[in-house]
XYZ file of N, CA, C and O in Angstrom:
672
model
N -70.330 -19.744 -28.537
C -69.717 -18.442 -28.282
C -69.683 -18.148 -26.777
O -68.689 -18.024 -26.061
N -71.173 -18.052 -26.400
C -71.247 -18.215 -24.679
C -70.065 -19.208 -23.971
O -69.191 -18.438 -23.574
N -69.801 -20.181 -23.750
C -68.898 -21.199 -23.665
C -67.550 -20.635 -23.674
O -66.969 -20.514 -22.595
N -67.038 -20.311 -24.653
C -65.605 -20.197 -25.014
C -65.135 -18.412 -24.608
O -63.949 -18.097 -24.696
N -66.141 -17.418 -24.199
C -66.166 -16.284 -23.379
C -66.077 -16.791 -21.445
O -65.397 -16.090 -20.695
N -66.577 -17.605 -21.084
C -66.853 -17.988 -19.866
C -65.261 -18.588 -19.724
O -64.501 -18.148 -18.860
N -64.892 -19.567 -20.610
C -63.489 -20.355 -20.475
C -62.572 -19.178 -20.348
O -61.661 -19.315 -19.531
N -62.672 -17.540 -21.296
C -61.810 -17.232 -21.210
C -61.604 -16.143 -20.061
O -60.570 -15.550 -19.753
N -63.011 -16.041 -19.460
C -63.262 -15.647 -18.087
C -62.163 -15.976 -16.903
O -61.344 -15.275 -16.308
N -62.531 -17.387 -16.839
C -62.124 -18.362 -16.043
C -60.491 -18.773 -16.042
O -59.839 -19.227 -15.103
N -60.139 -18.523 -17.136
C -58.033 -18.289 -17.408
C -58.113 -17.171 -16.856
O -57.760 -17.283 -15.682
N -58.469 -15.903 -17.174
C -58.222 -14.562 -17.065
C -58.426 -14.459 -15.111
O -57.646 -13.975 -14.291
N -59.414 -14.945 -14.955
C -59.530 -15.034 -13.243
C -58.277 -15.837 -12.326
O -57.600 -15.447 -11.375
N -58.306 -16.988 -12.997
C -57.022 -17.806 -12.923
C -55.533 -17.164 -13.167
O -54.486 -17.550 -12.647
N -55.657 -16.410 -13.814
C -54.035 -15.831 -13.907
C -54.323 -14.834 -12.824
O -53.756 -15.112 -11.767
N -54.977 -13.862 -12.808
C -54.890 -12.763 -12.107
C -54.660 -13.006 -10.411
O -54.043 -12.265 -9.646
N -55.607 -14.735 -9.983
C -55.005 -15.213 -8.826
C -53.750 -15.620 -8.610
O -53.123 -15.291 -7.604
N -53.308 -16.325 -9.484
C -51.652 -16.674 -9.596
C -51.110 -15.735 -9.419
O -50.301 -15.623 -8.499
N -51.497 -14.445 -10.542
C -50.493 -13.178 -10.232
C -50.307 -12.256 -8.518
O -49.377 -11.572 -8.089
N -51.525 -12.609 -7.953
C -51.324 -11.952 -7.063
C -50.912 -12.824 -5.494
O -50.397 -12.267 -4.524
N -51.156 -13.772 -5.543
C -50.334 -14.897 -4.762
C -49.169 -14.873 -4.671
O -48.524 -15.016 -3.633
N -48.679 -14.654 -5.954
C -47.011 -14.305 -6.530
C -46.252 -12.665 -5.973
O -45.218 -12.153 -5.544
N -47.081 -12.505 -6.207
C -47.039 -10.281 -5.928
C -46.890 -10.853 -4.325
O -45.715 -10.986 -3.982
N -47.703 -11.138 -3.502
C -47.575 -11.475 -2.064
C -46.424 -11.991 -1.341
O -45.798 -11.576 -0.366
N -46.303 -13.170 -2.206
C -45.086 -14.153 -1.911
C -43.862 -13.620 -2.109
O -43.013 -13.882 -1.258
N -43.483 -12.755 -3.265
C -42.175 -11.558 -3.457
C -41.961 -10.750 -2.435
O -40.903 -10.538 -1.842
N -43.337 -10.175 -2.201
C -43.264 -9.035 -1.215
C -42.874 -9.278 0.099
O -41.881 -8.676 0.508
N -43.585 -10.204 0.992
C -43.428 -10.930 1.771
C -41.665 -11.654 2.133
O -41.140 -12.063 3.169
N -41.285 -11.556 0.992
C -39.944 -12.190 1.718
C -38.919 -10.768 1.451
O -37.728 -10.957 1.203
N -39.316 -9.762 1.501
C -38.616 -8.921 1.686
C -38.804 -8.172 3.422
O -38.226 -7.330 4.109
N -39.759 -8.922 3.513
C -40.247 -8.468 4.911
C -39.396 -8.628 6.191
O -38.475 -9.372 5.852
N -39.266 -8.351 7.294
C -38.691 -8.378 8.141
C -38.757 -9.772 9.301
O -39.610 -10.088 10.130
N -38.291 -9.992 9.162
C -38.773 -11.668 10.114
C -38.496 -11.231 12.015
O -38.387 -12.111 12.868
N -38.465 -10.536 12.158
C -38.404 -10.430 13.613
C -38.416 -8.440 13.950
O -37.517 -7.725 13.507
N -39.069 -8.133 14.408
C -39.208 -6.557 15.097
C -38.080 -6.342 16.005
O -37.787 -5.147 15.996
N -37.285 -7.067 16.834
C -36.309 -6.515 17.204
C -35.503 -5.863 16.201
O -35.688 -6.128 15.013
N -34.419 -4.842 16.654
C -33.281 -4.401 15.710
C -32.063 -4.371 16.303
O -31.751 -3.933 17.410
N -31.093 -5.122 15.055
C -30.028 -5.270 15.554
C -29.297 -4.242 16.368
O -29.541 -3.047 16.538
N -27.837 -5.411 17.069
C -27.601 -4.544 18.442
C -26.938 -3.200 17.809
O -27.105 -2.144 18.419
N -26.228 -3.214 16.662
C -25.673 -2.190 15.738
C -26.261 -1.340 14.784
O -25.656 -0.847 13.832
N -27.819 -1.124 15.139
C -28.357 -0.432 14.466
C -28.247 1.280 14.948
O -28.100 1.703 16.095
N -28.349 1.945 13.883
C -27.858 3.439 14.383
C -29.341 4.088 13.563
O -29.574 4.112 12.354
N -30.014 4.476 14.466
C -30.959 4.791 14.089
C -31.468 6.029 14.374
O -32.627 6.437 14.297
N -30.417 6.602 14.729
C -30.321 7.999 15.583
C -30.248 8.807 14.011
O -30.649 9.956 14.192
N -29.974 8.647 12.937
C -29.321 8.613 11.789
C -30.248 8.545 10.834
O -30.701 7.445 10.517
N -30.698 9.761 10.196
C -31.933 9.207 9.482
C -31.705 9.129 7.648
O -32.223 9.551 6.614
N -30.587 8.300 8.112
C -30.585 8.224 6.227
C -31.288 6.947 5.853
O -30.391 6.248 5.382
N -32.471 6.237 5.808
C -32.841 5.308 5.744
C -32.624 5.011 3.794
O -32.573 6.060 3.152
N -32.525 3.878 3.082
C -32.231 3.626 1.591
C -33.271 3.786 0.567
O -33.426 3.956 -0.643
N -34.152 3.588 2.114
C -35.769 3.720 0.665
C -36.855 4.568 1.253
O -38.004 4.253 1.561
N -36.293 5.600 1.330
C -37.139 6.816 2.087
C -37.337 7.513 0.735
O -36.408 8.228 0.359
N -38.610 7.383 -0.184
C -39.373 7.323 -1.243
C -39.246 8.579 -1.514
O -38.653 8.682 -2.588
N -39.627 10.043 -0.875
C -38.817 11.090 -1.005
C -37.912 11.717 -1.369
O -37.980 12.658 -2.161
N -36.632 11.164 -0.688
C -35.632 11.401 -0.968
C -34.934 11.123 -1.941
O -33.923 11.731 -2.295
N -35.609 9.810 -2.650
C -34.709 9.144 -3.540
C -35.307 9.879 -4.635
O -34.556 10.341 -5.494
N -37.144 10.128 -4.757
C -36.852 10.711 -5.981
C -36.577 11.902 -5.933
O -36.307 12.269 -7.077
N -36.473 12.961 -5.008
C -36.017 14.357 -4.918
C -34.240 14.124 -5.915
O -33.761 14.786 -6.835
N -33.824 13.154 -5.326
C -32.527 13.252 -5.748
C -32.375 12.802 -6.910
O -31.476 13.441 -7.456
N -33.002 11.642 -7.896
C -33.515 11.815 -8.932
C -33.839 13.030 -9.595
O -33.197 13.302 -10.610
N -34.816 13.891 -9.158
C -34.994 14.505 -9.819
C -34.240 15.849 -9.778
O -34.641 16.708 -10.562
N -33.332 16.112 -9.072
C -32.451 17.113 -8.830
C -30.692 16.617 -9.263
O -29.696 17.328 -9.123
N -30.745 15.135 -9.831
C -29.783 14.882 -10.441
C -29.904 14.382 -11.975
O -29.082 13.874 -12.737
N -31.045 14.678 -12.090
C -31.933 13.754 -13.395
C -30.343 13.761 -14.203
O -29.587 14.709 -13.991
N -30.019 12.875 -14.929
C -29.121 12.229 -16.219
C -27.605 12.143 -15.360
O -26.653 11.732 -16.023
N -27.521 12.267 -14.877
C -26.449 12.029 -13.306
C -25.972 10.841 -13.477
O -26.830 9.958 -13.447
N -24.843 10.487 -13.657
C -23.860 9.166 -12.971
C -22.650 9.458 -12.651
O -21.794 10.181 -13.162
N -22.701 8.601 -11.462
C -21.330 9.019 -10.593
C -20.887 7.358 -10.517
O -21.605 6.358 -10.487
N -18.788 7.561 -10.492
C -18.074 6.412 -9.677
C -17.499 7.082 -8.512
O -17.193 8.274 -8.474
N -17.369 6.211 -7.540
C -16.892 6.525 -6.500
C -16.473 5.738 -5.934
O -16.849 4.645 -6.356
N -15.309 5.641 -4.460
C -14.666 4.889 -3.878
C -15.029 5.042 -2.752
O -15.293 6.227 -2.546
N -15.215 4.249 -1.681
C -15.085 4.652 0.106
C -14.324 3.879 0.808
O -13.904 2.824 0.332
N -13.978 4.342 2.252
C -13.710 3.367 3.096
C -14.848 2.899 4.334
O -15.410 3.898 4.783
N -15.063 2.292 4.637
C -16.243 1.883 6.010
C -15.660 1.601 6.729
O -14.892 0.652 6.571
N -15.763 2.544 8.306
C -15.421 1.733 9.121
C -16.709 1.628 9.977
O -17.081 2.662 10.532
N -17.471 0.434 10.153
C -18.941 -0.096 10.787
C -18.710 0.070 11.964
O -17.541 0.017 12.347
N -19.802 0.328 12.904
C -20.140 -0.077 13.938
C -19.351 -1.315 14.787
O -18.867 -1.219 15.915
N -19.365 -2.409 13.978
C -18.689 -3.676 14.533
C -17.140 -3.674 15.100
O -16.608 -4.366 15.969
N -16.455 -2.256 13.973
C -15.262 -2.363 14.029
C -14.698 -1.108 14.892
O -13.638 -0.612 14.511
N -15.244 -0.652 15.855
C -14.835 0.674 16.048
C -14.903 0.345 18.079
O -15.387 -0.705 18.503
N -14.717 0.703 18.396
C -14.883 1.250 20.219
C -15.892 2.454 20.361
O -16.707 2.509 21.282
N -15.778 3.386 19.408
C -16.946 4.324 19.547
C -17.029 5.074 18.321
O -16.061 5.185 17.568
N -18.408 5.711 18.046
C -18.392 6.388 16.641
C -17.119 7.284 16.844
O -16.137 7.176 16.111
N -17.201 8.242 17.961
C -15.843 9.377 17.892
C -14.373 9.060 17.346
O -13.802 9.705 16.466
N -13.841 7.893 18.060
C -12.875 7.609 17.736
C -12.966 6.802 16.120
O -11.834 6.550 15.707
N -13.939 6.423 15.289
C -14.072 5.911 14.444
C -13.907 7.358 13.152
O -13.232 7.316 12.123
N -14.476 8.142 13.485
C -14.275 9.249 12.824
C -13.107 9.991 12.824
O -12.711 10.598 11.830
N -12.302 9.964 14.331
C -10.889 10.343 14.182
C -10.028 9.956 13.638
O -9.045 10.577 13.234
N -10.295 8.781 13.542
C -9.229 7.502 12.631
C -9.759 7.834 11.428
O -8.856 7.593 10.627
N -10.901 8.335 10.709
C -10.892 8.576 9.243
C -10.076 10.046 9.161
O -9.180 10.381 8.386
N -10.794 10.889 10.379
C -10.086 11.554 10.032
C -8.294 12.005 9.805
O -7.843 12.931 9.131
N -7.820 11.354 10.330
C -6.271 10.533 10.215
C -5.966 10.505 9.262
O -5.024 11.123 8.766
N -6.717 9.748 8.744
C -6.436 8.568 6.963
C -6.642 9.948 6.026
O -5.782 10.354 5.245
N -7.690 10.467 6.206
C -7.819 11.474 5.130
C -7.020 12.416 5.238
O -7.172 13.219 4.318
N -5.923 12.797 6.223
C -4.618 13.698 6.664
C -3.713 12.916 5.723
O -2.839 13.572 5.156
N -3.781 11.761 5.501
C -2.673 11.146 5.467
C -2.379 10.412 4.003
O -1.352 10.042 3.434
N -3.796 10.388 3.680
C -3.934 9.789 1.909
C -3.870 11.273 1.237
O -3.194 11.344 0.211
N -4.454 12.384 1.668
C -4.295 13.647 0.704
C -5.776 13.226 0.126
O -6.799 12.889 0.722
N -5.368 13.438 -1.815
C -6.594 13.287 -2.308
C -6.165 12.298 -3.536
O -6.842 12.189 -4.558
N -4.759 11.483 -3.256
C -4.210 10.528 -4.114
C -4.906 9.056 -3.936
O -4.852 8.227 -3.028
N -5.629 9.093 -5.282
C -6.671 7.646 -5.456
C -5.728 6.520 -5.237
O -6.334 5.664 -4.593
N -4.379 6.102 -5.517
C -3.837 5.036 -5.161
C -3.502 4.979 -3.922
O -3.438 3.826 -3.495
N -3.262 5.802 -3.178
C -3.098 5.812 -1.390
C -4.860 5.489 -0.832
O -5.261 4.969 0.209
N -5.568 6.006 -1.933
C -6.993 5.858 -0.904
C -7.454 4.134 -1.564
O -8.391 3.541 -1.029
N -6.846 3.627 -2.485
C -7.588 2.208 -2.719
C -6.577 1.507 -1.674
O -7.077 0.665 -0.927
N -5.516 1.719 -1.585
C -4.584 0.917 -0.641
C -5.456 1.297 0.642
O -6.327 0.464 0.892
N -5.401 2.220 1.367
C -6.102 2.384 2.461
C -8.139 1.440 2.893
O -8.620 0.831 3.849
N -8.512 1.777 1.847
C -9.426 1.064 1.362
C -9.402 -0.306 1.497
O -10.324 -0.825 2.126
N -8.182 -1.272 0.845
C -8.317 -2.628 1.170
C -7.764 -3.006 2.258
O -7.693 -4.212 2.499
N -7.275 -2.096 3.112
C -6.405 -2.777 4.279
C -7.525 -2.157 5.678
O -7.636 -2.734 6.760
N -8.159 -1.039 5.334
C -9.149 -0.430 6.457
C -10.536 -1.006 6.182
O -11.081 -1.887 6.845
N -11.026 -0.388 5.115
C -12.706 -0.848 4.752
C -13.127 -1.791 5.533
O -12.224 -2.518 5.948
N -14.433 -2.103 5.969
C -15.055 -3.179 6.523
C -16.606 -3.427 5.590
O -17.709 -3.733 6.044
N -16.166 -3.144 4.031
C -17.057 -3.191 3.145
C -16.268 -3.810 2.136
O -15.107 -3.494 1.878
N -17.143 -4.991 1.389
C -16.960 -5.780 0.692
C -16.062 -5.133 -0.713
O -15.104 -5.693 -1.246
N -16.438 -4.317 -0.965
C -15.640 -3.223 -1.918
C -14.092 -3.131 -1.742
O -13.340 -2.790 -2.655
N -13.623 -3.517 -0.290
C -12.457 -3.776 0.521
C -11.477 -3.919 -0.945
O -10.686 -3.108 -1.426
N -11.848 -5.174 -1.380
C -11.248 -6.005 -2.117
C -11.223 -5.595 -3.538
O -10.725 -6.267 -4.442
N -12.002 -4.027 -3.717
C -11.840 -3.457 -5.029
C -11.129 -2.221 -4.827
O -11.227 -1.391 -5.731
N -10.459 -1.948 -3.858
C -9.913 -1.070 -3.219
C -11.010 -0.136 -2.941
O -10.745 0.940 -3.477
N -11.958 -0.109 -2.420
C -13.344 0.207 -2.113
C -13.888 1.062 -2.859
O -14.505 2.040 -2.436
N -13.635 0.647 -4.597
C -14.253 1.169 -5.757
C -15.661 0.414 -5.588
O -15.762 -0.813 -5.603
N -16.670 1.250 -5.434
C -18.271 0.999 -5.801
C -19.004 0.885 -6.907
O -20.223 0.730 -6.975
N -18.055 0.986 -7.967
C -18.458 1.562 -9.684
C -19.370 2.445 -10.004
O -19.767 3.213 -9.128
N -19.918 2.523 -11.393
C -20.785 3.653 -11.376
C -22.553 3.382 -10.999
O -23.343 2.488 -11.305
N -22.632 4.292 -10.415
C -24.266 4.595 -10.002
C -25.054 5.876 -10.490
O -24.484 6.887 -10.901
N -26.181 5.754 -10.417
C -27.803 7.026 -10.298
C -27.664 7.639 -9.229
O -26.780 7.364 -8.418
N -28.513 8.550 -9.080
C -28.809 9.190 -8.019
C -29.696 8.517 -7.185
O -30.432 7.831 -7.895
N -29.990 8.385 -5.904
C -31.262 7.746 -5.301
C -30.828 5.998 -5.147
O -31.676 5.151 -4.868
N -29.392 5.679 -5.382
C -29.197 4.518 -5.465
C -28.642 3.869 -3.934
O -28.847 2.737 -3.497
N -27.948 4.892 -3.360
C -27.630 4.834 -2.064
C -28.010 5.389 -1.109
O -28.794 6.217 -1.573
N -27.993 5.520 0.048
C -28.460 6.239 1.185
C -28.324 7.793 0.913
O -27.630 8.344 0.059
N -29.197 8.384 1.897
C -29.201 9.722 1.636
C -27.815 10.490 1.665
O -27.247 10.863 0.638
N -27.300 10.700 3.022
C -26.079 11.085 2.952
C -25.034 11.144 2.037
O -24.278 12.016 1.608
N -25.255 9.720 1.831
C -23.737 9.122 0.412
C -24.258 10.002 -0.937
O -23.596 10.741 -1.666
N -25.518 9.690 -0.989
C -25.759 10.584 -2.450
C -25.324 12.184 -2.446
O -24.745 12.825 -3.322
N -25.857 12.637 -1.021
C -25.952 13.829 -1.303
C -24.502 14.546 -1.302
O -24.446 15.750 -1.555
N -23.285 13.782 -1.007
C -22.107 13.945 -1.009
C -21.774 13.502 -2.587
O -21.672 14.516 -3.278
N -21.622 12.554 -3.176
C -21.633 12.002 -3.844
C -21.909 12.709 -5.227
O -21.193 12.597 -6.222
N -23.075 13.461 -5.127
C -23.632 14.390 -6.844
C -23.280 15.444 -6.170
O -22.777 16.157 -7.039
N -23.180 16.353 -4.573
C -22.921 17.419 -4.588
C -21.769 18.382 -4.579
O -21.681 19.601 -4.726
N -20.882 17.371 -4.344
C -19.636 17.636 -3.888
C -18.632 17.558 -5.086
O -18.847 17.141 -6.224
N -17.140 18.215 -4.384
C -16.441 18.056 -5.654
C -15.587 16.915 -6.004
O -15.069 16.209 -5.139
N -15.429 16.720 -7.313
C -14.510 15.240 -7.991
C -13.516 15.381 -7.608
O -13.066 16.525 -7.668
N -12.594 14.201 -6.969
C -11.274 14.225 -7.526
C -10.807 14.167 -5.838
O -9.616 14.065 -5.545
N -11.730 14.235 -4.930
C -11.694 15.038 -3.622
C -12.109 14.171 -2.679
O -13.159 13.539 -2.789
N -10.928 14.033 -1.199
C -11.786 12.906 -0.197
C -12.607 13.685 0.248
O -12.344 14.888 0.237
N -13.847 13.208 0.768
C -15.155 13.566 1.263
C -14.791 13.011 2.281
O -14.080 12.015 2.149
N -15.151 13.465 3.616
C -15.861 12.661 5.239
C -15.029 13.243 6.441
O -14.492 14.331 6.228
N -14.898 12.821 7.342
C -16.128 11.367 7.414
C -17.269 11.678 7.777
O -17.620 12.441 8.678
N -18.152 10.783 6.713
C -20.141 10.731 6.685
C -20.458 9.902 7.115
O -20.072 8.744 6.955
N -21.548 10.482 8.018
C -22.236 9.536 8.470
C -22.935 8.762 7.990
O -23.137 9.165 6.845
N -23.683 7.470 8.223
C -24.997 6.688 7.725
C -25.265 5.645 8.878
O -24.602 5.546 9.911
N -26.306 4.922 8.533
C -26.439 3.975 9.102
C -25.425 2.854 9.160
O -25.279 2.166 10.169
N -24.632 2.668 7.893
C -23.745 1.682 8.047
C -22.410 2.094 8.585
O -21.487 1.297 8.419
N -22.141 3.361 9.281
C -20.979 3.691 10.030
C -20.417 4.662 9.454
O -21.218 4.904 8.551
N -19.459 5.498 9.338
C -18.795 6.089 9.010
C -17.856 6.237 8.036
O -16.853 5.537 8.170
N -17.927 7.187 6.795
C -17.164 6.679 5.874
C -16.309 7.985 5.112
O -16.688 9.155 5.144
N -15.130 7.511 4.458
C -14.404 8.541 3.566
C -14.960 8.491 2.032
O -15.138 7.320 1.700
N -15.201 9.175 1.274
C -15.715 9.008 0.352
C -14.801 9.798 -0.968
O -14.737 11.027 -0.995
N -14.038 8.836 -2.160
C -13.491 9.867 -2.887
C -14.327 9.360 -4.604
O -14.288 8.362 -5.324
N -15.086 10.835 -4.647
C -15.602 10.597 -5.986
C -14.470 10.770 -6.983
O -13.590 11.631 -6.965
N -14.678 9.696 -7.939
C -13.634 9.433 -9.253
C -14.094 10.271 -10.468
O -13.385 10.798 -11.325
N -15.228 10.276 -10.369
C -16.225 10.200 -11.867
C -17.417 10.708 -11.584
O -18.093 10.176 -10.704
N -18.011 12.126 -12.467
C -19.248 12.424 -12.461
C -19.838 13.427 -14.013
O -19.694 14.501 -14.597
N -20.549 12.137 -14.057
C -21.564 12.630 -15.714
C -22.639 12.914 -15.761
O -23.407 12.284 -15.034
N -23.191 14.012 -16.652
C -24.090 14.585 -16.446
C -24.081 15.834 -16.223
O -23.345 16.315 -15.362
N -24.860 16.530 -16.928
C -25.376 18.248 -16.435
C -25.016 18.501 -15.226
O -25.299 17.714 -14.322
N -24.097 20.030 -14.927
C -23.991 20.141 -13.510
C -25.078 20.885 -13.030
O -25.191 21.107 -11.824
């Protein structure tokens, strides 16, 4: 009896090291490999994605919430300066109205987000799934309607919600 309690000691110790070697090794490669930050980081901007707060505030102030939505991005990479990056949305949004087929066309020919190519349909999401800003436009604002241009870290964007379910 002694014996076969000790063996099952000794698995049970044995897994729990594996498990946490493993827990390390996951974690760890989410990590940052160098402390510099890129030359396009906008950090002036505090919508960070996993600011633990915010996400569940918005969770819990959107609890049963799903939204679709569309954007356009125009990044950092692609612009001469935020100002003029925002004038040019603001342009587009003069110029699309609040007609979803003018804003997916605009979308695949402007966007500098992979979505480009879905006419910068994002599909449906939670609350707390995107940056602060985007959400809080996103569940607060009205359907049917271009939003922007918003800021974030990833640049500047038009935002037209399609779709929103859930308790208002």
């Amino acid at each position: 009896f002694f014996y076969s309690l000790k063996q099952n000691t000794m698995i049970s110790m044995n897994f729990f090291v594996v498990l946490c070697i493993a827990l390390t090794s996951a974690t760890m490669a989410f990590a940052p490999t160098s402390s510099a930050s890129p030359a396009f980081a906008r950090s002036q901007i505090n919508t960070q994605k996993y600011n633990i707060l915010d996400v569940v505030g918005s969770m819990v102030s959107n609890f049963g919430k799903k939204a679709k939505c569309s954007h356009i991005l125009i990044g950092p990479r692609d612009w001469e300066s935020e100002e003029e990056a925002r004038e040019q949305l603001a342009r587009l949004k003069a110029e699309i109205g609040n007609d979803p087929e003018k804003f997916a066309q605009a979308a695949s020919r402007i966007s500098g987000c992979p979505s480009a190519k879905k006419g910068g349909d994002l599909g449906e999401f939670g609350p707390g799934q995107m940056v602060k800003n985007f959400d809080k436009v996103v569940f607060n604002e009205d359907v049917g309607i271009v939003h922007g241009p918003i800021s974030t870290q990833f640049g500047e964007h038009l935002i037209l919600i399609t779709e929103r379910s859930g308790k208002e």
